[in-house]
XYZ file of C-alpha atoms in Angstrom:
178
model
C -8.852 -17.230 6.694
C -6.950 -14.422 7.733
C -3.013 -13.746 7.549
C -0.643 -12.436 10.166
C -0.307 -9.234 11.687
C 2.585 -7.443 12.385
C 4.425 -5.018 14.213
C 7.420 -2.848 13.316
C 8.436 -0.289 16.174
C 11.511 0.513 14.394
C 12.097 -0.089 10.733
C 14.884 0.090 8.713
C 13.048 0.823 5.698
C 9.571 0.778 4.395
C 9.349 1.172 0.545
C 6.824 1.401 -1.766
C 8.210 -1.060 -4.711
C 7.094 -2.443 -8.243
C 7.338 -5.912 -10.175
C 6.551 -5.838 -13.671
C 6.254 -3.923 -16.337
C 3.914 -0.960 -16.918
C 0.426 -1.753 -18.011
C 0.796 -5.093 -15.254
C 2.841 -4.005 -12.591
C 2.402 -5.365 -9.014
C 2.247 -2.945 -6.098
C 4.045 -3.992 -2.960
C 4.871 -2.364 0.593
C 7.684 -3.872 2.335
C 9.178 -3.193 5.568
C 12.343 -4.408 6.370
C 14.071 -4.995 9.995
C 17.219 -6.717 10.331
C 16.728 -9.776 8.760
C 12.897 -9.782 8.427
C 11.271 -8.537 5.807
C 7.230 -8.570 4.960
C 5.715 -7.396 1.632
C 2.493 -6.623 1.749
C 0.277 -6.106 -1.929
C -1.568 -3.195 -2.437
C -2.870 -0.585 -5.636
C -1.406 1.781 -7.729
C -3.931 4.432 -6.118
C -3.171 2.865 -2.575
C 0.790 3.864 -2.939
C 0.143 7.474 -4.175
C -1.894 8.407 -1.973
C -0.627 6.801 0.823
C 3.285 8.455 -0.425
C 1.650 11.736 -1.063
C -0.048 11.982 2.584
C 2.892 10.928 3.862
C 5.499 13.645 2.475
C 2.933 16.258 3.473
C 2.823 15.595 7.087
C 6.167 14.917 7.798
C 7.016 18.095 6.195
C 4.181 19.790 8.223
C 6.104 18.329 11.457
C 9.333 19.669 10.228
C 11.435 17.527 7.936
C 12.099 18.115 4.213
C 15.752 15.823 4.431
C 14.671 12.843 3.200
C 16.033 9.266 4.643
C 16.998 6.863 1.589
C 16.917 2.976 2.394
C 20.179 1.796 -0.015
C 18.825 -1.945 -0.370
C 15.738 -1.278 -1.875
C 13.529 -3.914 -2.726
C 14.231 -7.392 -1.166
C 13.359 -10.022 -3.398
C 11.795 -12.514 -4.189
C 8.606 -10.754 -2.962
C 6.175 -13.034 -1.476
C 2.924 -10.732 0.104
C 1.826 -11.978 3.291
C -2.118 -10.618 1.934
C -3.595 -7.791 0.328
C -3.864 -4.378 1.709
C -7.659 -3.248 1.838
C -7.122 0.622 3.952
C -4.531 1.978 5.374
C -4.490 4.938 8.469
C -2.083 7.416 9.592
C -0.892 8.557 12.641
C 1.813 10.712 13.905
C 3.293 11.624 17.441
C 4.421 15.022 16.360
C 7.129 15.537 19.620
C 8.256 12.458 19.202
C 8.535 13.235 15.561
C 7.531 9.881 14.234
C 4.745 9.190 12.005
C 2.313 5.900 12.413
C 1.210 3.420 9.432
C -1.458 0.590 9.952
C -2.027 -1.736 7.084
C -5.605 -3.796 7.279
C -6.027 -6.869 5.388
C -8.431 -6.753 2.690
C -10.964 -9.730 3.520
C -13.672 -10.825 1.342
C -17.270 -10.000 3.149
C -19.544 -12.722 0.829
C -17.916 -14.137 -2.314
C -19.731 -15.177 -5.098
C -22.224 -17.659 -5.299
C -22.756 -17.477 -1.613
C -25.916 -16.856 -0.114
C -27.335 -13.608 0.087
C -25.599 -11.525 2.591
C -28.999 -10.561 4.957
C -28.996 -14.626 5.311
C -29.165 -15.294 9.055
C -26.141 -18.686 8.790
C -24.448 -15.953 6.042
C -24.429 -13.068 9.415
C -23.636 -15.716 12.273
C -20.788 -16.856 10.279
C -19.672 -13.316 9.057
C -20.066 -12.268 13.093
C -18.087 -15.157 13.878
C -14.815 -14.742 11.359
C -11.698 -13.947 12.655
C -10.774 -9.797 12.409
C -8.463 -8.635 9.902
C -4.573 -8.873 10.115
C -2.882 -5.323 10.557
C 0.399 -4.258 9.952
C 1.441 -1.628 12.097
C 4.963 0.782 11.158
C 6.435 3.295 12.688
C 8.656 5.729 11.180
C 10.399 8.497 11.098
C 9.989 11.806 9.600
C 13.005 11.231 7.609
C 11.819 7.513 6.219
C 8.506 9.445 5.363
C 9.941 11.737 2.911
C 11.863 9.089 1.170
C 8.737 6.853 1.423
C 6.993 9.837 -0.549
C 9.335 10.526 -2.901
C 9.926 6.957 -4.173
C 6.136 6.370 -4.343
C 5.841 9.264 -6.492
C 8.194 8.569 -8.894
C 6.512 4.962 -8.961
C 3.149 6.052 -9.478
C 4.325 9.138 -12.273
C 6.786 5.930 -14.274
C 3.405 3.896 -15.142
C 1.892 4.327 -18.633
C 0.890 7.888 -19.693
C -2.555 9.368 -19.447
C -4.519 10.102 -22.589
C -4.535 13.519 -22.546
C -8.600 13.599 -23.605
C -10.149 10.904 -20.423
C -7.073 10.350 -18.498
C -6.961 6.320 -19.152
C -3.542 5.195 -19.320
C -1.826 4.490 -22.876
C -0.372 1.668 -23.333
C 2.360 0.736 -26.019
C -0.249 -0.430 -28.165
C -1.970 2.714 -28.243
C -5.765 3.956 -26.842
C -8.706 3.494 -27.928
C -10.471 6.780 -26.434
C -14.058 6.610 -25.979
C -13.954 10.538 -26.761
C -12.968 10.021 -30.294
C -16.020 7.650 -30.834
């Protein structure tokens, strides 16, 4: 079963946004309208790259000023589904810049059949697509979007300086040292 898709011509805010504590954090991307809000879950990986793409094009199209949201996250955070990619657009005269969220949604989970199975295909061809989550924003929103997702990504646990694994409070156990 699939979630809902959605459509956002003009947001208010779209913010990358953490529960938890380092080490178990949950990554969220809300967008907020108004009164409606919709979280969506995705990785650590997902938000940096996503905020680092992000702050580079809308500074290739011409902004640097960055467009804060003041409400920040809107809890509680309930995620409508799981983020499995996520595209970019832009309409550089209009100066805006295009996100589409796809649902992530399992192909064959386990214990199923094996996935060349001819019922496992005919009900594979026969699922219902993928929600998407389409945003629009502006050049301005995309900075701030960048920003905050980098200083998200950089406040997790620190790297070990030999293999790059993150250390948590309880120390690392490098496998370089073994």
């Amino acid at each position: 079963m699939t979630g809902r898709s959605f459509h956002f011509d003009e947001l208010d805010s779209l913010i990358p946004a953490t529960v938890g504590e380092p080490g178990s954090r949950i990554f969220y991307l809300q967008a907020r309208r108004g009164d409606e809000v919709v979280s969506l879950r995705l990785e650590k990986e997902q938000v940096g790259m996503l905020g680092q793409y992000l702050g580079q094009l809308a500074q290739a199209l011409g902004s640097t000023e960055p467009e804060r949201d003041v409400t920040g996250l809107v809890e509680p955070v309930n995620a409508e589904w799981v983020v499995g990619s996520l595209s970019v657009g832009a309409d550089e005269s209009a100066g805006l810049i295009f996100v589409t969220a796809e649902e992530l949604v399992a192909d064959v989970e386990d214990g199923d059949e094996e996935p060349f199975d001819p019922d496992v295909i005919e009900e594979l061809l026969g699922a219902p697509d993928a929600a998407e989550a389409h945003f629009t924003l502006r050049l301005g929103q995309a900075i701030a979007f960048a920003e905050l997702a980098m200083d998200l990504v950089r406040a997790g646990r620190p790297p070990c300086q030999l293999c790059g694994r993150p250390i948590g409070p309880e120390g690392h156990a490098c496998p370089r040292w073994n």
